XYZ file of N, CA and C in Angstrom:
849
model
N 0.850 -1.193 0.000
C 0.000 0.000 0.000
C 0.886 1.243 0.000
N 0.662 2.150 -0.956
C 1.461 3.352 -1.044
C 1.104 4.352 0.032
N 1.897 5.434 0.079
C 1.686 6.469 1.093
C 0.325 7.133 0.913
N -0.002 7.486 -0.361
C -1.278 8.142 -0.621
C -2.446 7.228 -0.283
N -2.310 5.946 -0.618
C -3.389 5.003 -0.320
C -3.590 4.868 1.179
N -2.473 4.781 1.908
C -2.588 4.673 3.356
C -3.202 5.936 3.945
N -2.791 7.102 3.443
C -3.364 8.355 3.938
C -4.857 8.417 3.654
N -5.248 8.007 2.427
C -6.664 8.004 2.079
C -7.443 7.053 2.981
N -6.854 5.898 3.279
C -7.520 4.922 4.145
C -7.708 5.491 5.557
N -6.668 6.141 6.062
C -6.759 6.727 7.395
C -7.827 7.811 7.444
N -7.862 8.662 6.406
C -8.854 9.744 6.365
C -10.268 9.176 6.334
N -10.471 8.137 5.482
C -11.815 7.532 5.418
C -12.200 6.914 6.759
N -11.236 6.310 7.437
C -11.512 5.709 8.745
C -11.926 6.774 9.754
N -11.187 7.893 9.743
C -11.525 8.975 10.675
C -12.898 9.553 10.375
N -13.197 9.758 9.088
C -14.496 10.308 8.704
C -15.622 9.363 9.105
N -15.421 8.061 8.853
C -16.447 7.096 9.236
C -16.657 7.081 10.741
N -15.568 7.205 11.498
C -15.701 7.235 12.957
C -16.491 8.459 13.414
N -16.186 9.604 12.800
C -16.928 10.822 13.150
C -18.400 10.701 12.790
N -18.680 10.142 11.603
C -20.067 9.982 11.183
C -20.815 9.020 12.095
N -20.142 7.950 12.514
C -20.792 6.999 13.413
C -21.138 7.635 14.747
N -20.239 8.497 15.252
C -20.533 9.163 16.518
C -21.628 10.204 16.354
N -21.669 10.848 15.190
C -22.669 11.900 14.986
C -24.022 11.346 14.565
N -24.058 10.090 14.078
C -25.298 9.534 13.557
C -26.272 9.221 14.686
N -27.512 9.651 14.488
C -28.585 9.347 15.428
C -29.455 8.264 14.801
N -29.489 7.057 15.380
C -30.271 5.962 14.776
C -31.736 6.308 14.589
N -32.304 7.083 15.493
C -33.724 7.432 15.351
C -33.950 8.290 14.110
N -33.018 9.205 13.841
C -33.145 10.031 12.641
C -32.969 9.182 11.384
N -32.049 8.208 11.440
C -31.843 7.320 10.297
C -33.093 6.503 10.008
N -33.731 5.982 11.042
C -34.959 5.203 10.865
C -36.074 6.069 10.285
N -36.202 7.271 10.811
C -37.239 8.170 10.278
C -36.977 8.500 8.816
N -35.703 8.712 8.471
C -35.363 9.024 7.082
C -35.687 7.841 6.173
N -35.354 6.626 6.595
C -35.653 5.436 5.799
C -37.163 5.270 5.619
N -37.899 5.538 6.661
C -39.363 5.429 6.580
C -39.926 6.436 5.580
N -39.399 7.650 5.605
C -39.862 8.666 4.657
C -39.487 8.286 3.226
N -38.313 7.674 3.050
C -37.917 7.226 1.719
C -38.885 6.161 1.188
N -39.284 5.236 2.040
C -40.223 4.199 1.618
C -41.588 4.792 1.295
N -41.990 5.769 2.061
C -43.265 6.440 1.768
C -43.198 7.174 0.438
N -42.048 7.772 0.146
C -41.890 8.442 -1.153
C -41.978 7.426 -2.300
N -41.354 6.254 -2.105
C -41.443 5.211 -3.131
C -42.888 4.763 -3.326
N -43.601 4.613 -2.230
C -45.014 4.231 -2.329
C -45.807 5.295 -3.078
N -45.494 6.536 -2.817
C -46.192 7.616 -3.511
C -45.879 7.595 -5.006
N -44.626 7.271 -5.357
C -44.268 7.163 -6.769
C -45.036 6.030 -7.442
N -45.178 4.893 -6.744
C -45.939 3.770 -7.306
C -47.402 4.167 -7.517
N -47.973 4.847 -6.537
C -49.368 5.296 -6.681
C -49.508 6.263 -7.853
N -48.523 7.138 -8.007
C -48.573 8.076 -9.121
C -48.468 7.331 -10.451
N -47.604 6.299 -10.491
C -47.487 5.495 -11.710
C -48.782 4.771 -12.034
N -49.443 4.232 -11.030
C -50.727 3.554 -11.251
C -51.754 4.543 -11.773
N -51.750 5.756 -11.184
C -52.707 6.767 -11.633
C -52.452 7.143 -13.088
N -51.177 7.316 -13.464
C -50.857 7.658 -14.851
C -51.259 6.524 -15.795
N -50.981 5.297 -15.388
C -51.331 4.134 -16.219
C -52.840 4.030 -16.398
N -53.559 4.241 -15.330
C -55.027 4.178 -15.397
C -55.567 5.278 -16.305
N -54.922 6.445 -16.250
C -55.349 7.543 -17.129
C -55.179 7.162 -18.601
N -54.033 6.557 -18.936
C -53.808 6.114 -20.309
C -54.828 5.058 -20.731
N -55.144 4.144 -19.830
C -56.127 3.108 -20.145
C -57.503 3.729 -20.392
N -57.873 4.732 -19.592
C -59.177 5.372 -19.768
C -59.241 6.112 -21.105
N -58.128 6.719 -21.480
C -58.117 7.392 -22.787
C -58.334 6.404 -23.927
N -57.709 5.226 -23.850
C -57.909 4.199 -24.883
C -59.351 3.688 -24.871
N -59.916 3.556 -23.680
C -61.301 3.092 -23.593
C -62.254 4.113 -24.212
N -61.997 5.387 -23.988
C -62.829 6.427 -24.619
C -62.707 6.363 -26.134
N -61.454 6.210 -26.590
C -61.236 6.096 -28.035
C -61.928 4.858 -28.598
N -61.948 3.767 -27.869
C -62.623 2.544 -28.308
C -64.131 2.777 -28.413
N -64.723 3.471 -27.445
C -66.173 3.737 -27.497
C -66.524 4.583 -28.715
N -65.683 5.543 -29.027
C -65.947 6.367 -30.214
C -65.880 5.515 -31.492
N -64.906 4.613 -31.558
C -64.817 3.735 -32.733
C -66.034 2.820 -32.824
N -66.480 2.319 -31.666
C -67.672 1.463 -31.668
C -68.897 2.238 -32.161
N -68.959 3.531 -31.765
C -70.066 4.358 -32.274
C -69.957 4.527 -33.790
N -68.728 4.668 -34.299
C -68.535 4.789 -35.753
C -68.906 3.490 -36.466
N -68.594 2.364 -35.849
C -68.978 1.066 -36.449
C -70.495 0.976 -36.596
N -71.196 1.372 -35.556
C -72.666 1.345 -35.636
C -73.184 2.304 -36.704
N -72.500 3.458 -36.783
C -72.909 4.434 -37.807
C -72.675 3.876 -39.215
N -71.536 3.209 -39.412
C -71.242 2.640 -40.731
C -72.227 1.503 -41.066
N -72.672 0.772 -40.058
C -73.696 -0.257 -40.278
C -74.978 0.358 -40.828
N -75.408 1.438 -40.215
C -76.621 2.124 -40.672
C -76.441 2.685 -42.085
N -75.226 3.220 -42.321
C -74.965 3.751 -43.667
C -75.032 2.622 -44.715
N -74.479 1.469 -44.373
C -74.507 0.342 -45.332
C -75.944 -0.105 -45.584
N -76.793 -0.185 -44.542
C -78.191 -0.582 -44.733
C -78.937 0.426 -45.607
N -78.715 1.689 -45.294
C -79.404 2.711 -46.082
C -78.952 2.697 -47.535
N -77.653 2.475 -47.794
C -77.147 2.415 -49.171
C -77.745 1.224 -49.918
N -77.938 0.073 -49.234
C -78.549 -1.103 -49.871
C -80.003 -0.796 -50.210
N -80.696 -0.112 -49.289
C -82.087 0.248 -49.563
C -82.183 1.178 -50.765
N -81.188 2.042 -50.948
C -81.200 2.952 -52.093
C -80.572 2.313 -53.330
N -80.220 1.041 -53.210
C -79.616 0.329 -54.327
C -78.310 0.997 -54.744
N -77.560 1.436 -53.670
C -76.241 2.028 -53.911
C -75.203 1.099 -53.305
N -74.899 0.060 -54.087
C -73.959 -0.953 -53.608
C -72.582 -0.363 -53.369
N -72.198 0.630 -54.160
C -70.874 1.234 -53.990
C -70.756 1.935 -52.646
N -71.866 2.665 -52.275
C -71.839 3.344 -50.981
C -71.870 2.336 -49.827
N -72.625 1.286 -50.024
C -72.692 0.253 -48.990
C -71.324 -0.398 -48.799
N -70.606 -0.640 -49.915
C -69.277 -1.236 -49.812
C -68.319 -0.299 -49.057
N -68.375 0.999 -49.380
C -67.486 1.960 -48.711
C -67.792 2.019 -47.213
N -69.065 1.986 -46.873
C -69.450 2.021 -45.455
C -68.956 0.771 -44.738
N -69.088 -0.380 -45.423
C -68.620 -1.614 -44.793
C -67.099 -1.633 -44.666
N -66.389 -1.045 -45.628
C -64.934 -0.973 -45.534
C -64.510 -0.113 -44.330
N -65.167 1.013 -44.153
C -64.860 1.867 -42.995
C -65.178 1.138 -41.683
N -66.302 0.379 -41.733
C -66.670 -0.371 -40.538
C -65.570 -1.374 -40.190
N -65.060 -2.070 -41.227
C -64.008 -3.055 -41.008
C -62.748 -2.393 -40.445
N -62.378 -1.224 -40.981
C -61.185 -0.520 -40.486
C -61.352 -0.131 -39.017
N -62.542 0.359 -38.657
C -62.793 0.754 -37.265
C -62.738 -0.460 -36.346
N -63.259 -1.580 -36.822
C -63.256 -2.778 -35.987
C -61.831 -3.275 -35.764
N -60.957 -3.156 -36.794
C -59.555 -3.526 -36.614
C -58.877 -2.624 -35.559
N -59.211 -1.335 -35.619
C -58.659 -0.404 -34.617
C -59.158 -0.753 -33.206
N -60.438 -1.150 -33.174
C -61.004 -1.528 -31.875
C -60.282 -2.741 -31.311
N -59.965 -3.703 -32.169
C -59.249 -4.884 -31.700
C -57.863 -4.511 -31.159
N -57.170 -3.611 -31.889
C -55.856 -3.164 -31.409
C -55.978 -2.452 -30.063
N -57.007 -1.591 -29.955
C -57.196 -0.867 -28.687
C -57.523 -1.825 -27.547
N -58.361 -2.831 -27.840
C -58.701 -3.795 -26.800
C -57.465 -4.537 -26.309
N -56.558 -4.856 -27.255
C -55.325 -5.540 -26.866
C -54.460 -4.646 -25.979
N -54.338 -3.363 -26.378
C -53.536 -2.431 -25.579
C -54.181 -2.184 -24.216
N -55.500 -2.053 -24.238
C -56.202 -1.845 -22.964
C -55.990 -3.035 -22.036
N -56.029 -4.246 -22.614
C -55.813 -5.446 -21.800
C -54.406 -5.465 -21.212
N -53.418 -5.054 -21.996
C -52.055 -5.011 -21.483
C -51.919 -3.977 -20.367
N -52.528 -2.805 -20.585
C -52.477 -1.783 -19.542
C -53.175 -2.257 -18.274
N -54.270 -2.992 -18.465
C -54.982 -3.501 -17.290
C -54.128 -4.513 -16.520
N -53.403 -5.354 -17.248
C -52.527 -6.331 -16.593
C -51.409 -5.626 -15.837
N -50.820 -4.607 -16.493
C -49.762 -3.846 -15.826
C -50.304 -3.144 -14.596
N -51.500 -2.589 -14.715
C -52.116 -1.910 -13.587
C -52.350 -2.876 -12.428
N -52.827 -4.065 -12.742
C -53.074 -5.059 -11.688
C -51.771 -5.426 -10.973
N -50.678 -5.587 -11.748
C -49.401 -5.913 -11.127
C -48.911 -4.771 -10.226
N -49.059 -3.541 -10.720
C -48.627 -2.394 -9.916
C -49.454 -2.258 -8.645
N -50.741 -2.541 -8.748
C -51.584 -2.475 -7.549
C -51.145 -3.518 -6.530
N -50.812 -4.724 -7.008
C -50.339 -5.765 -6.101
C -49.019 -5.338 -5.438
N -48.113 -4.764 -6.251
C -46.840 -4.305 -5.680
C -47.057 -3.139 -4.707
N -48.010 -2.302 -5.066
C -48.310 -1.187 -4.158
C -48.822 -1.696 -2.823
N -49.720 -2.690 -2.864
C -50.247 -3.266 -1.621
C -49.134 -3.941 -0.817
N -48.245 -4.654 -1.534
C -47.140 -5.312 -0.847
C -46.203 -4.293 -0.218
N -45.885 -3.228 -0.984
C -45.000 -2.190 -0.467
C -45.637 -1.480 0.718
N -46.932 -1.238 0.631
C -47.617 -0.568 1.731
C -47.590 -1.435 2.995
N -47.753 -2.741 2.800
C -47.671 -3.639 3.944
C -46.278 -3.632 4.564
N -45.250 -3.628 3.704
C -43.882 -3.590 4.219
C -43.617 -2.278 4.952
N -44.178 -1.201 4.434
C -43.994 0.093 5.090
C -44.637 0.098 6.467
N -45.842 -0.461 6.568
C -46.500 -0.528 7.867
C -45.700 -1.394 8.839
N -45.171 -2.501 8.327
C -44.360 -3.373 9.171
C -43.084 -2.653 9.614
N -42.461 -1.944 8.668
C -41.253 -1.195 9.007
C -41.566 -0.100 10.020
N -42.722 0.544 9.884
C -43.110 1.591 10.834
C -43.198 1.031 12.248
N -43.806 -0.152 12.379
C -43.907 -0.773 13.699
C -42.525 -1.065 14.273
N -41.653 -1.660 13.438
C -40.300 -1.953 13.896
C -39.540 -0.670 14.221
N -39.762 0.360 13.395
C -39.068 1.636 13.608
C -39.439 2.232 14.967
N -40.717 2.247 15.268
C -41.136 2.815 16.540
C -40.600 1.990 17.706
N -40.564 0.658 17.513
C -40.012 -0.201 18.567
C -38.528 0.074 18.782
N -37.780 0.166 17.676
C -36.348 0.430 17.771
C -36.082 1.809 18.369
N -36.867 2.784 17.983
C -36.696 4.128 18.545
C -36.936 4.123 20.050
N -37.980 3.406 20.479
C -38.262 3.334 21.910
C -37.119 2.656 22.655
N -36.596 1.571 22.076
C -35.474 0.871 22.715
C -34.237 1.764 22.782
N -33.952 2.463 21.676
C -32.771 3.320 21.638
C -32.898 4.462 22.646
N -34.064 5.103 22.685
C -34.249 6.216 23.612
C -34.153 5.744 25.054
N -34.696 4.548 25.327
C -34.581 4.005 26.679
C -33.125 3.718 27.026
N -32.383 3.118 26.073
C -30.966 2.836 26.312
C -30.175 4.126 26.478
N -30.503 5.120 25.675
C -29.799 6.401 25.770
C -30.051 7.059 27.120
N -31.315 7.038 27.572
C -31.639 7.621 28.869
C -30.929 6.878 29.993
N -30.917 5.540 29.898
C -30.226 4.743 30.913
C -28.738 5.050 30.932
N -28.151 5.209 29.740
C -26.721 5.532 29.661
C -26.430 6.892 30.273
N -27.287 7.873 29.983
C -27.081 9.209 30.553
C -27.152 9.176 32.077
N -28.128 8.420 32.599
C -28.258 8.327 34.052
C -27.022 7.654 34.655
N -26.576 6.558 34.023
C -25.399 5.852 34.527
C -24.166 6.743 34.475
N -23.989 7.475 33.370
C -22.837 8.375 33.256
C -22.900 9.485 34.292
N -24.117 9.989 34.534
C -24.260 11.058 35.524
C -23.922 10.556 36.918
N -24.343 9.318 37.238
C -24.101 8.775 38.574
C -22.637 8.372 38.763
N -22.003 7.910 37.693
C -20.599 7.499 37.788
C -19.636 8.622 37.471
N -20.143 9.711 36.870
C -19.297 10.860 36.553
C -18.355 10.632 35.401
N -18.729 9.747 34.450
C -17.828 9.469 33.325
C -18.296 10.155 32.039
N -19.413 10.816 32.063
C -19.916 11.469 30.860
C -19.144 12.741 30.555
N -19.283 13.211 29.323
C -18.583 14.436 28.914
C -19.033 15.631 29.735
N -20.345 15.738 29.968
C -20.861 16.885 30.721
C -20.364 16.853 32.166
N -20.390 15.643 32.771
C -19.901 15.541 34.142
C -18.413 15.844 34.206
N -17.676 15.464 33.168
C -16.247 15.789 33.126
C -16.046 17.294 33.104
N -16.869 17.986 32.301
C -16.791 19.453 32.273
C -17.138 20.036 33.632
N -18.161 19.463 34.293
C -18.534 19.946 35.624
C -17.387 19.741 36.605
N -16.736 18.549 36.521
C -15.604 18.288 37.400
C -14.484 19.292 37.209
N -14.192 19.595 35.930
C -13.139 20.583 35.662
C -13.536 21.951 36.211
N -14.808 22.311 36.068
C -15.273 23.610 36.570
C -15.110 23.693 38.081
N -15.448 22.586 38.767
C -15.296 22.578 40.221
C -13.827 22.714 40.610
N -12.943 21.988 39.907
C -11.514 22.095 40.191
C -11.020 23.528 40.015
N -11.420 24.137 38.884
C -10.980 25.516 38.646
C -11.528 26.460 39.708
N -12.788 26.235 40.112
C -13.380 27.095 41.143
C -12.650 26.931 42.472
N -12.312 25.669 42.836
C -11.585 25.435 44.078
C -10.208 26.086 44.041
N -9.502 25.928 42.909
C -8.183 26.536 42.791
C -8.274 28.059 42.900
N -9.264 28.638 42.242
C -9.424 30.085 42.281
C -9.780 30.566 43.685
N -10.645 29.794 44.359
C -11.036 30.163 45.720
C -9.852 30.095 46.670
N -9.078 29.008 46.582
C -7.893 28.888 47.431
C -6.900 30.012 47.166
N -6.744 30.357 45.894
C -5.828 31.450 45.551
C -6.291 32.771 46.157
N -7.614 33.050 46.064
C -8.144 34.301 46.614
C -8.046 34.312 48.136
N -8.301 33.145 48.783
C -8.184 33.084 50.243
C -6.738 33.354 50.682
N -5.782 32.714 49.978
C -4.374 32.933 50.313
C -3.986 34.397 50.114
N -4.475 34.989 49.049
C -4.156 36.396 48.777
C -4.747 37.299 49.856
N -5.984 36.975 50.285
C -6.619 37.780 51.322
C -5.846 37.699 52.630
N -5.428 36.467 53.013
C -4.638 36.311 54.230
C -3.298 37.036 54.126
N -2.681 37.000 52.960
C -1.399 37.687 52.771
C -1.567 39.193 52.918
N -2.652 39.727 52.356
C -2.879 41.164 52.452
C -3.131 41.574 53.894
N -3.912 40.718 54.642
C -4.165 41.036 56.055
C -2.864 41.022 56.850
N -2.012 40.037 56.568
C -0.732 39.942 57.285
C 0.142 41.148 57.006
N 0.227 41.571 55.754
C 1.037 42.732 55.410
C 0.470 44.007 56.015
N -0.870 44.075 56.072
C -1.501 45.258 56.648
C -1.226 45.343 58.146
N -1.282 44.171 58.824
C -1.032 44.157 60.268
C 0.408 44.521 60.600
N 1.330 44.099 59.790
C 2.744 44.391 60.055
C 3.144 45.791 59.624
N 2.208 46.511 58.989
C 2.530 47.867 58.559
C 3.374 47.940 57.321
N 3.449 46.824 56.603
C 4.263 46.834 55.396
C 3.665 47.741 54.337
N 2.325 47.911 54.359
C 1.646 48.792 53.409
C 1.194 50.025 54.159
N 1.709 51.178 53.810
C 1.218 52.428 54.381
C -0.075 52.814 53.712
N -0.871 53.582 54.458
C -2.143 54.038 53.909
C -1.878 54.906 52.686
N -2.444 54.533 51.567
C -2.189 55.260 50.315
C -2.784 56.648 50.340
N -3.794 56.873 51.185
C -4.456 58.174 51.237
C -3.854 59.063 52.315
N -2.826 58.596 53.022
C -2.263 59.382 54.124
C -0.759 59.539 53.932
N -0.239 60.689 54.436
C 1.197 60.950 54.382
C 1.907 60.419 55.628
N 1.139 59.890 56.634
C 1.726 59.414 57.876
C 2.360 58.050 57.686
N 3.467 57.802 58.395
C 4.042 56.477 58.419
C 3.596 55.786 59.696
N 4.147 54.617 59.992
C 3.726 53.849 61.159
C 4.025 54.593 62.462
N 5.174 55.267 62.511
C 5.555 56.009 63.718
C 4.575 57.142 63.993
N 4.182 57.869 62.927
C 3.218 58.958 63.085
C 1.890 58.432 63.606
N 1.450 57.275 63.101
C 0.160 56.738 63.534
C 0.196 56.325 65.001
N 1.329 55.751 65.476
C 1.420 55.360 66.876
C 1.426 56.577 67.792
N 2.161 57.625 67.410
C 2.174 58.858 68.207
C 0.804 59.503 68.235
N 0.100 59.468 67.081
C -1.249 60.040 67.016
C -2.192 59.290 67.943
N -2.022 57.936 67.980
C -2.856 57.141 68.881
C -2.594 57.514 70.335
N -1.309 57.788 70.682
C -0.985 58.192 72.052
C -1.619 59.523 72.406
N -1.583 60.484 71.461
C -2.199 61.782 71.716
C -3.702 61.645 71.912
N -4.293 60.785 71.135
C -5.737 60.579 71.250
C -6.091 60.014 72.622
N -5.285 59.072 73.119
C -5.535 58.497 74.446
C -5.454 59.583 75.528
N -4.433 60.461 75.420
C -4.306 61.538 76.420
C -5.496 62.472 76.374
N -5.955 62.805 75.171
C -7.105 63.706 75.039
C -8.360 63.066 75.633
N -8.523 61.772 75.406
C -9.686 61.082 75.962
C -9.633 61.073 77.483
N -8.430 60.813 78.050
C -8.283 60.802 79.509
C -8.582 62.174 80.089
N -8.080 63.220 79.426
C -8.311 64.576 79.927
C -9.794 64.915 79.917
N -10.489 64.525 78.811
C -11.926 64.821 78.735
C -12.699 64.034 79.790
N -12.233 62.807 80.071
C -12.893 61.994 81.092
C -12.759 62.638 82.467
N -11.562 63.149 82.782
C -11.350 63.827 84.068
C -12.209 65.070 84.168
N -12.382 65.777 83.059
C -13.238 66.971 83.060
C -14.672 66.602 83.401
N -15.160 65.494 82.771
C -16.525 65.053 83.069
C -16.673 64.652 84.525
N -15.649 63.970 85.103
C -15.696 63.581 86.504
C -15.759 64.796 87.401
N -14.976 65.862 87.052
C -14.969 67.074 87.853
C -16.336 67.744 87.825
N -16.998 67.731 86.670
C -18.323 68.350 86.548
C -19.344 67.664 87.438
N -19.238 66.362 87.579
C -20.204 65.616 88.391
C -19.737 65.446 89.830
N -18.594 66.081 90.237
C -18.144 66.064 91.611
C -17.550 64.765 92.048
N -17.087 63.931 91.131
C -16.517 62.636 91.507
C -15.009 62.648 91.477
N -14.422 63.831 91.240
C -12.975 63.932 91.152
C -12.443 64.635 92.404
N -11.320 64.266 92.957
C -10.685 64.901 94.109
C -9.237 65.203 93.771
N -8.553 65.720 94.722
C -7.164 66.126 94.494
C -6.296 64.944 94.152
N -6.586 63.817 94.845
C -5.770 62.633 94.571
C -5.983 62.143 93.157
N -7.247 62.236 92.750
C -7.568 61.806 91.382
C -6.877 62.691 90.382
N -6.830 64.040 90.729
C -6.143 64.950 89.809
C -4.692 64.575 89.686
N -4.095 64.245 90.838
C -2.694 63.868 90.800
C -2.486 62.615 89.996
N -3.423 61.657 90.166
C -3.322 60.415 89.396
C -3.478 60.676 87.926
N -4.378 61.640 87.566
C -4.593 61.954 86.154
C -3.335 62.486 85.522
N -2.628 63.366 86.273
C -1.395 63.918 85.729
C -0.368 62.836 85.538
N -0.367 61.941 86.552
C 0.595 60.853 86.439
C 0.270 59.959 85.251
N -1.047 59.700 85.056
C -1.468 58.878 83.905
C -1.086 59.539 82.604
N -1.244 60.880 82.540
C -0.894 61.581 81.301
C 0.589 61.458 81.020
N 1.395 61.607 82.114
C 2.829 61.469 81.919
C 3.182 60.052 81.480
N 2.465 59.093 82.105
C 2.735 57.686 81.748
C 2.421 57.428 80.279
N 1.308 58.006 79.799
C 0.922 57.829 78.384
C 1.989 58.396 77.475
N 2.511 59.572 77.852
C 3.543 60.182 77.024
C 4.770 59.307 77.015
N 5.138 58.790 78.238
C 6.326 57.930 78.299
C 6.146 56.681 77.448
N 4.927 56.079 77.493
C 4.676 54.862 76.699
C 4.760 55.143 75.206
N 4.180 56.299 74.792
C 4.214 56.645 73.377
C 5.645 56.862 72.921
N 6.437 57.521 73.803
C 7.816 57.793 73.447
C 8.597 56.504 73.390
N 8.317 55.576 74.386
C 9.015 54.303 74.385
C 8.700 53.499 73.117
N 7.394 53.530 72.676
C 7.014 52.831 71.437
C 7.720 53.431 70.245
N 7.800 54.755 70.219
C 8.482 55.411 69.114
C 9.967 55.141 69.153
N 10.466 54.791 70.371
C 11.884 54.569 70.544
C 12.268 53.104 70.360
N 11.322 52.309 69.826
C 11.581 50.886 69.680
C 12.685 50.627 68.671
N 12.774 51.451 67.644
C 13.784 51.269 66.618
C 15.128 51.832 67.127
N 16.243 51.295 66.658
C 17.561 51.829 67.055
C 17.695 53.291 66.683
N 18.209 54.160 67.627
C 18.358 55.604 67.388
C 19.807 55.978 67.620
N 20.151 57.088 67.023
C 21.490 57.609 67.257
C 21.453 58.648 68.382
N 22.569 59.290 68.676
C 22.650 60.213 69.812
C 21.777 61.447 69.603
N 21.696 61.918 68.359
C 20.894 63.122 68.096
C 19.429 62.850 68.363
N 18.950 61.694 67.922
C 17.554 61.351 68.153
C 17.290 61.192 69.637
N 18.236 60.592 70.382
C 18.069 60.400 71.823
C 17.995 61.737 72.538
N 18.834 62.683 72.122
C 18.828 64.004 72.752
C 17.519 64.732 72.492
N 17.036 64.608 71.226
C 15.766 65.266 70.877
C 14.622 64.680 71.677
N 14.674 63.346 71.912
C 13.622 62.690 72.665
C 13.616 63.166 74.121
N 14.810 63.341 74.736
C 14.901 63.852 76.099
C 14.331 65.250 76.191
N 14.583 66.063 75.144
C 14.058 67.429 75.124
C 12.539 67.434 75.099
N 11.970 66.511 74.285
C 10.515 66.424 74.218
C 9.915 66.002 75.555
N 10.591 65.069 76.251
C 10.100 64.637 77.563
C 10.107 65.785 78.550
N 11.179 66.620 78.507
C 11.277 67.754 79.429
C 10.142 68.735 79.178
N 9.894 69.037 77.885
C 8.797 69.960 77.544
C 7.466 69.420 78.029
N 7.278 68.090 77.854
C 6.006 67.493 78.247
C 5.808 67.547 79.754
N 6.914 67.255 80.527
C 6.854 67.293 81.996
C 6.603 68.704 82.476
N 7.202 69.657 81.825
C 6.986 71.047 82.220
C 5.548 71.465 81.992
N 4.988 71.032 80.872
C 3.591 71.378 80.579
C 2.648 70.741 81.577
N 2.920 69.507 81.980
C 2.049 68.835 82.943
C 2.108 69.491 84.288
N 3.335 69.961 84.679
C 3.470 70.617 85.981
C 2.691 71.881 86.033
N 2.682 72.622 84.913
C 1.916 73.878 84.888
C 0.448 73.629 85.001
N -0.015 72.495 84.429
C -1.440 72.188 84.546
C -1.792 71.831 85.977
């Protein structure tokens, strides 16, 4: 087998395989049934055409028979008039018409025989079509039942094409979900560690911690003011409040001082503490 022959064989095999997978037996059965019905219709049309031709010959035969009777009367009348020549001519025409009638009768008989055979074949074909219809409906019911059973089995076992697609979709969804969960946890971790500064703010982590310390002091001061208004504050409490304020400042400074500093930063920090202590004493 040459290369081209082998290639042609492979192509035909692939095409046949594709056609077999794409072929629906129920559609094939319906198509075959329609083809048989078309053949039956052609046979009926042929019988109708044949019968029409036979009727035309029968009409022509009746007209000839009428002419034969007319020629008979003409021959009798010619004999009564003692016109033997006219009687002979009438009888000759009668004989010619009778010969035509015999030919027509023979043709009509042949057409009738052909018609009878076609009617028998039509009846036989119609019977076969009815039988095929019964088998077709039975086969279609069996195929549809088998197809439904196969779909159910594939769905339950997960081996069908659709279930395979569903499985892939679930896998992709799980992978995507895990990826998003990991990303969310990573972002939370980076946010907690301060690795990402607020994009809408110019403050860094140190500024935010100092701001939080100032806010705590302001809240404590306002709380002491409210206590004084309601008469629940005394001198000792005032002293404790000042001490708490100083403690808050020291804690904020200690938090800000968590990172390694040089001597200049240390000196500046001592200066800030002195200013803060002086302000508290004046209060």
